[in-house]
CSV table of C-alpha atoms in Angstrom, one decimal:
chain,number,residue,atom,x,y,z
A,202,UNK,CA,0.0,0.0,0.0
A,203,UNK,CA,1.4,3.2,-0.5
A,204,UNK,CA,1.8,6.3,1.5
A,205,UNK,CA,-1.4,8.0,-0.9
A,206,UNK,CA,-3.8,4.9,-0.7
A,207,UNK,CA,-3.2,4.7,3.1
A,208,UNK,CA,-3.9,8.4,3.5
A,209,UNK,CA,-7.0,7.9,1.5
A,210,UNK,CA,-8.4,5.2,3.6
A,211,UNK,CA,-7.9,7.3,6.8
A,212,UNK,CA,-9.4,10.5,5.7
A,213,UNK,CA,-12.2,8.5,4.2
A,214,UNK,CA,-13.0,7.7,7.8
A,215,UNK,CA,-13.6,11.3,8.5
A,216,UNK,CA,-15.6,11.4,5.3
A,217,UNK,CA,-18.0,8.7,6.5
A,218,UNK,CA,-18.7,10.5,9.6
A,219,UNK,CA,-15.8,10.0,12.1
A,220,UNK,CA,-15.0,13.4,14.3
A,221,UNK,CA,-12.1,11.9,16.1
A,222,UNK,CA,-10.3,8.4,15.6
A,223,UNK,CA,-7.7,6.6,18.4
A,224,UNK,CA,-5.0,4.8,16.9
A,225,UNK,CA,-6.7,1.2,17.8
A,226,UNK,CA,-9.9,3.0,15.4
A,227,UNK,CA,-7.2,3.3,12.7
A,228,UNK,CA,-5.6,-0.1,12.9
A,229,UNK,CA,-8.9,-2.1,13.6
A,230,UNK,CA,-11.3,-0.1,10.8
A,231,UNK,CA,-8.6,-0.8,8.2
A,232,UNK,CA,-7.2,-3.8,9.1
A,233,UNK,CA,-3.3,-2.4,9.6
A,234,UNK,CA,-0.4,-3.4,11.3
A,235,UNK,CA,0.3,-1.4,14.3
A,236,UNK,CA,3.7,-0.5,12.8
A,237,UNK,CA,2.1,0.6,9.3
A,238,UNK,CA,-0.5,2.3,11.8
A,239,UNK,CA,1.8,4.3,13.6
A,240,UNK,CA,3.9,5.4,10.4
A,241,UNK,CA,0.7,6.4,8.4
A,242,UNK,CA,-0.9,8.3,11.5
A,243,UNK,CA,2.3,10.2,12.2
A,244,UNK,CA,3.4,11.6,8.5
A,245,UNK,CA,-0.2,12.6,8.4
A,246,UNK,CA,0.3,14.5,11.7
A,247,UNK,CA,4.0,15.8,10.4
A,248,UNK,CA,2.1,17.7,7.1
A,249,UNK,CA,-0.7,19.2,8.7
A,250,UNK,CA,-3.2,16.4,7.4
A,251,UNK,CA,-4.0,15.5,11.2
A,252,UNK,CA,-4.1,16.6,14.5
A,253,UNK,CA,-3.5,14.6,17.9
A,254,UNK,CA,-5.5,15.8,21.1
A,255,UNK,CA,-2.8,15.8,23.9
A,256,UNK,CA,-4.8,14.5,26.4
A,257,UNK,CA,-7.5,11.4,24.7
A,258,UNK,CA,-4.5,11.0,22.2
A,259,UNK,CA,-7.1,11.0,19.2
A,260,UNK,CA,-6.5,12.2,16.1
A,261,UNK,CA,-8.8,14.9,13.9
A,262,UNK,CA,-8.8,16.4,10.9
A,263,UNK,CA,-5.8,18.5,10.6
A,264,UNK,CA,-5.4,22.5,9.8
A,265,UNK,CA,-4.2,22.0,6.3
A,266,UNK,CA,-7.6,20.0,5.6
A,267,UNK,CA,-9.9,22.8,6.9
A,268,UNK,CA,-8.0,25.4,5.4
A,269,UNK,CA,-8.1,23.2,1.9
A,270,UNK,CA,-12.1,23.0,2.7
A,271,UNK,CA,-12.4,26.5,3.0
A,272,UNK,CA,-10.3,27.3,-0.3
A,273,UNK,CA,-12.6,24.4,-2.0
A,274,UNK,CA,-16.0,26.0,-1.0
A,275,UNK,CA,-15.1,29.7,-1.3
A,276,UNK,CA,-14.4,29.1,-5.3
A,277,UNK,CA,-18.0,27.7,-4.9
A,278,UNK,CA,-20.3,30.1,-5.4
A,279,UNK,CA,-23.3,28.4,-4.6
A,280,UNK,CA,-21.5,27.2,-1.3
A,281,UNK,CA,-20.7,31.0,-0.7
A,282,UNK,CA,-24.5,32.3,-1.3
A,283,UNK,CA,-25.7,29.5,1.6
A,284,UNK,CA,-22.7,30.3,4.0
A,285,UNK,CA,-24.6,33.6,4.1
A,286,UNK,CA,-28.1,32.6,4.5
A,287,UNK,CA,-26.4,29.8,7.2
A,288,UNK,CA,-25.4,33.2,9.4
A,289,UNK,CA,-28.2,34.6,9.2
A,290,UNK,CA,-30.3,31.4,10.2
A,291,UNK,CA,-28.2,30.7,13.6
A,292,UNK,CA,-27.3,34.4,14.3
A,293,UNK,CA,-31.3,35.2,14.6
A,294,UNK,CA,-32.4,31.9,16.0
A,295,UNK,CA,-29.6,31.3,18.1
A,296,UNK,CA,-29.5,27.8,17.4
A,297,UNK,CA,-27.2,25.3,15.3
A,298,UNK,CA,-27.4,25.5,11.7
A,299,UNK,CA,-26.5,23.2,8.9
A,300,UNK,CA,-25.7,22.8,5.2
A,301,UNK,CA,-25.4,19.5,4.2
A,302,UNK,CA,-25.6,18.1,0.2
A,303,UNK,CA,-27.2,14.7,-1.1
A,304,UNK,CA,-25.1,11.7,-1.7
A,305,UNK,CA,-27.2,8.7,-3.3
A,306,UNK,CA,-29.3,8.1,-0.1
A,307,UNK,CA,-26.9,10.0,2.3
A,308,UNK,CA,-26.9,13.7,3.8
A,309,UNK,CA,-23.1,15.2,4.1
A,310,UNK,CA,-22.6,17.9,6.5
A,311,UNK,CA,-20.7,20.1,4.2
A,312,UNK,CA,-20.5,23.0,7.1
A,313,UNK,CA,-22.2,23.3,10.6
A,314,UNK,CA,-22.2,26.8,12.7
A,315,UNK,CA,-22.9,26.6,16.2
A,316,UNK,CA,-25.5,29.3,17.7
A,317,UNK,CA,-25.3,31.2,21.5
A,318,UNK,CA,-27.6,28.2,22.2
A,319,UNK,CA,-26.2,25.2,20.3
A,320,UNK,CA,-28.1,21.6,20.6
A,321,UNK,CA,-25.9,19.1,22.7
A,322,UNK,CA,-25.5,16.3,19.6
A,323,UNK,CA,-23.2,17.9,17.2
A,324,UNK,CA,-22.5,16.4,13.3
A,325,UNK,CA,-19.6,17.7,12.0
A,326,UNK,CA,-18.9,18.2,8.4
A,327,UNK,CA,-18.5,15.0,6.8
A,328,UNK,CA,-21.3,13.4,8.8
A,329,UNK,CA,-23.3,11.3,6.7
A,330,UNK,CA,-27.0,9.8,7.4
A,331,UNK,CA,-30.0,8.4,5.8
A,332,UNK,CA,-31.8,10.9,3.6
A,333,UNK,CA,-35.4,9.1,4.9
A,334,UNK,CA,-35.1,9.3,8.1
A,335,UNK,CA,-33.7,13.3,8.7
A,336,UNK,CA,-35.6,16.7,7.9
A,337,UNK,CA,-32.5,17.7,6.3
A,338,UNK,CA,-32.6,14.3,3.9
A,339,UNK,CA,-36.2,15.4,2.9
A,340,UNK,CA,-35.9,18.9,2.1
A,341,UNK,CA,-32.8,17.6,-0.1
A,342,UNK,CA,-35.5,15.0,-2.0
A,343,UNK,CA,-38.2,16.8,-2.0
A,344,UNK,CA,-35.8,18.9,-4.9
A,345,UNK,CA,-35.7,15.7,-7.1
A,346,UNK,CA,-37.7,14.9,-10.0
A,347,UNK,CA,-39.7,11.7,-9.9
A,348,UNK,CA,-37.4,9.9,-12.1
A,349,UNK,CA,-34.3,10.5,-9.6
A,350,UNK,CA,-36.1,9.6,-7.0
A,351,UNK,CA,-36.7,6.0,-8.7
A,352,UNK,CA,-33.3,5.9,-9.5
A,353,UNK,CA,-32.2,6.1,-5.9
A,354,UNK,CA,-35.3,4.1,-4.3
A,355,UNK,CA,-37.0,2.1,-6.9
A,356,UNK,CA,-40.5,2.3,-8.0
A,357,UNK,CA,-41.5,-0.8,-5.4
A,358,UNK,CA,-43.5,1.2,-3.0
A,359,UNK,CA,-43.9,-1.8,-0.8
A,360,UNK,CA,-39.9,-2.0,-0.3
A,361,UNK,CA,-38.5,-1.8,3.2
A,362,UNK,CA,-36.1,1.0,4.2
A,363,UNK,CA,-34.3,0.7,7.3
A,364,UNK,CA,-35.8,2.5,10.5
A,365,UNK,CA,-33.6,4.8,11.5
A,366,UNK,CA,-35.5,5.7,14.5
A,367,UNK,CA,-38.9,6.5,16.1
A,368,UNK,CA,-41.9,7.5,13.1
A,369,UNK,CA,-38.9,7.2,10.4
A,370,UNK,CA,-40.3,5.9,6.8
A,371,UNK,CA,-40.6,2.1,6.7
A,372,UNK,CA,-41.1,1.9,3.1
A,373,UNK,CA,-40.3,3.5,-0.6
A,374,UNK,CA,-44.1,4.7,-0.2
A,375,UNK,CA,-44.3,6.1,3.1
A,376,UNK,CA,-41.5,8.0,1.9
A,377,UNK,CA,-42.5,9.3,-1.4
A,378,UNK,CA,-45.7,10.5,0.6
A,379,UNK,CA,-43.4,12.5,3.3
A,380,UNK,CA,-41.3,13.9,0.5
A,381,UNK,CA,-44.4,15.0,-1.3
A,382,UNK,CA,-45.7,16.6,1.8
A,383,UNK,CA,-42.2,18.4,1.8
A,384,UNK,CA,-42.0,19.6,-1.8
A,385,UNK,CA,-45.6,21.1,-1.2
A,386,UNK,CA,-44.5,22.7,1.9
A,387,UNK,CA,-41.2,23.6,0.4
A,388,UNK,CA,-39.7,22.8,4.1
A,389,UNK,CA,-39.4,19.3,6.3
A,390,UNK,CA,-40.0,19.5,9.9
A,391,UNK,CA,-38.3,16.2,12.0
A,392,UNK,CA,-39.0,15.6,15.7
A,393,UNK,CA,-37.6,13.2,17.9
A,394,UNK,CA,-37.2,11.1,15.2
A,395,UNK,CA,-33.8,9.6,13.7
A,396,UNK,CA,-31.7,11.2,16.9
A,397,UNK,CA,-34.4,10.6,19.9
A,398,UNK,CA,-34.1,14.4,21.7
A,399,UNK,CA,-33.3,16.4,18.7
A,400,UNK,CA,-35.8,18.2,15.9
A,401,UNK,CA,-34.9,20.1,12.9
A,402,UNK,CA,-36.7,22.5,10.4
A,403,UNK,CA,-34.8,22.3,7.2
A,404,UNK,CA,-35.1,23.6,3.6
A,405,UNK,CA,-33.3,23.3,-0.1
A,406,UNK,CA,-32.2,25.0,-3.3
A,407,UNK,CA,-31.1,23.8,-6.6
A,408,UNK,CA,-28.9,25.3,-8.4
A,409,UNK,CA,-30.6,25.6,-11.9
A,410,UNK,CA,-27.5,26.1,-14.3
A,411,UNK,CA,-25.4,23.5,-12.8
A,412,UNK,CA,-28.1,21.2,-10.7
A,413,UNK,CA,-26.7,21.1,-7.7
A,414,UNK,CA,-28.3,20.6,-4.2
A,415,UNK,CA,-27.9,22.1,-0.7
A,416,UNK,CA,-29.9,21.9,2.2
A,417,UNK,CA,-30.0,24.9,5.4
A,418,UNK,CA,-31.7,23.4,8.4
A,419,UNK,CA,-31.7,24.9,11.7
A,420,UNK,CA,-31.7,21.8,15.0
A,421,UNK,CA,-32.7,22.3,18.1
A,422,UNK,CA,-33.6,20.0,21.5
A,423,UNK,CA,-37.0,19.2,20.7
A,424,UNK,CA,-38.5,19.1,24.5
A,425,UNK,CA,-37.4,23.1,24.6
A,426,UNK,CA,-39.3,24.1,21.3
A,427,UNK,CA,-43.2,24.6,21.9
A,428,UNK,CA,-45.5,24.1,18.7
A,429,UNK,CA,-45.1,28.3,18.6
A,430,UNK,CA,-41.7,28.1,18.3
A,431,UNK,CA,-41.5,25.1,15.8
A,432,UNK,CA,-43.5,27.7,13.5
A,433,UNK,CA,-41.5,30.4,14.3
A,434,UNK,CA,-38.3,28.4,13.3
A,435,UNK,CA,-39.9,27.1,10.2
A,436,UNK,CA,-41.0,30.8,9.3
A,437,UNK,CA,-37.6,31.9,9.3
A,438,UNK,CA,-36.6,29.0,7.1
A,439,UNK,CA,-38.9,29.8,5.1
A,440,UNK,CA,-37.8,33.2,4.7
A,441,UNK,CA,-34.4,33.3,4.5
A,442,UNK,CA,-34.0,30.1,2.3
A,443,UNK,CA,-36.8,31.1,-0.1
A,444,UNK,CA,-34.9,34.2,-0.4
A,445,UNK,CA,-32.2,32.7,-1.7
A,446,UNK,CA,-34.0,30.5,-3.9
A,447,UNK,CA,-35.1,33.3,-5.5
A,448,UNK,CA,-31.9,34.9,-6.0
A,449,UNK,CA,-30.9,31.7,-7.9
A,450,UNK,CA,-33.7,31.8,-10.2
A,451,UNK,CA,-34.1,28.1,-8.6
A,452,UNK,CA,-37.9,28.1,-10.2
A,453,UNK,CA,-39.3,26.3,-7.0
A,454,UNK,CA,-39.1,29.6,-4.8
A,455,UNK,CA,-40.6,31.4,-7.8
A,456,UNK,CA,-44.0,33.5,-7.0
């Protein structure tokens, strides 16, 4: 294996949703030698592609990565247009925000700002999840046509999905039905659902030159949201994202 493919593998365990790996993570996920272990871990380390915590001794993603995500999504001008709207969403709610992307069936957290009164379960960027069972997943589906969604779920509406927690979709259908509530509410609202504790009011924009997706939510600890407040959260989703639907020509926030 060479130095490349073995750096691969390791940051792919960020990718997949790891926020901090021990050494024994590294060597057990990948199925390494301890010695190959230790020499991959600690030229990562040397250039800046990892750091160690001094105290738990686990590794994260390094400063040169960040940096290199920054660069990536500046020159993004999509990206750049949601990091605003992302501001806006957790400076006036005060509560963690997210914008996250589609992957086949998968959210990615693509960035994740933390409000004066940030929810206690934090994703970072990277973190991946089923699309069916999170607001966020559902405000990113709700953009597809009919024919993408087939491609990604099949046209069996009887198929099993897996639960991925309390009054998640068990089926292709029960699905389709949620994502068609979404798309005609142009938002997703999740409670206590896929993480037990946790809600989310979320939203999404297409890009119509270059079709790309991106989804703003805004998560919050679901036993200290009233209905009132629910609403209030998804007005200001509403708002804001719409707005910048709108200043994409994305045709769904049109009139």
């Amino acid at each position: 294996m060479s130095i490349l493919d073995g750096v691969q593998r390791v940051l792919s365990l960020y990718a997949e949703g790891a926020a901090e790996l021990s050494f024994t993570d590294v060597a057990t996920r990948l199925s390494l030698p301890k010695s190959t272990t230790s020499r991959l871990l600690n030229q990562m380390q040397r250039h800046g592609l990892l750091d160690q915590d001094a105290s738990s001794r686990r590794y994260r993603p390094g400063l040169m990565l960040s940096m290199a995500a920054r660069a990536g999504m500046a020159g993004r001008p999509l990206d750049s247009a949601c990091r605003k709207v992302l501001a806006r969403l957790s400076e006036r709610s005060g509560l963690t925000a997210y914008l996250s992307t589609l992957n086949q069936r998968e959210t990615v957290v693509l960035q994740r700002l933390d409000g004066s009164h940030p929810v206690q379960v934090l994703s970072p960027p990277g973190s991946r999840r089923a699309a069916s069972g999170t607001a966020m997943g559902r405000a990113l589906l709700s953009r597809l046509s009919d024919a993408e969604f087939t491609t990604l779920y099949g046209a069996n509406p009887v198929l099993h999905l897996p639960m991925e927690g309390r009054d998640c979709p068990g089926s292709v259908g029960e699905l389709a039905e949620r994502v068609a509530r979404t798309r005609a509410e142009r938002c997703a609202v999740a409670i206590d659902q896929a993480m037990p504790g946790i809600g989310a009011v979320a939203a999404a924009v297409r890009d119509p030159l270059s079709g790309e997706l991106r989804g703003l939510c805004l998560s919050f600890v679901s036993f200290q949201a009233d209905a009132a407040r629910v609403a209030q959260l998804r007005e200001a989703v509403l708002e804001l994202v719409g707005a910048l639907g709108r200043e994409l020509n994305d045709p769904f926030w049109q009139g």
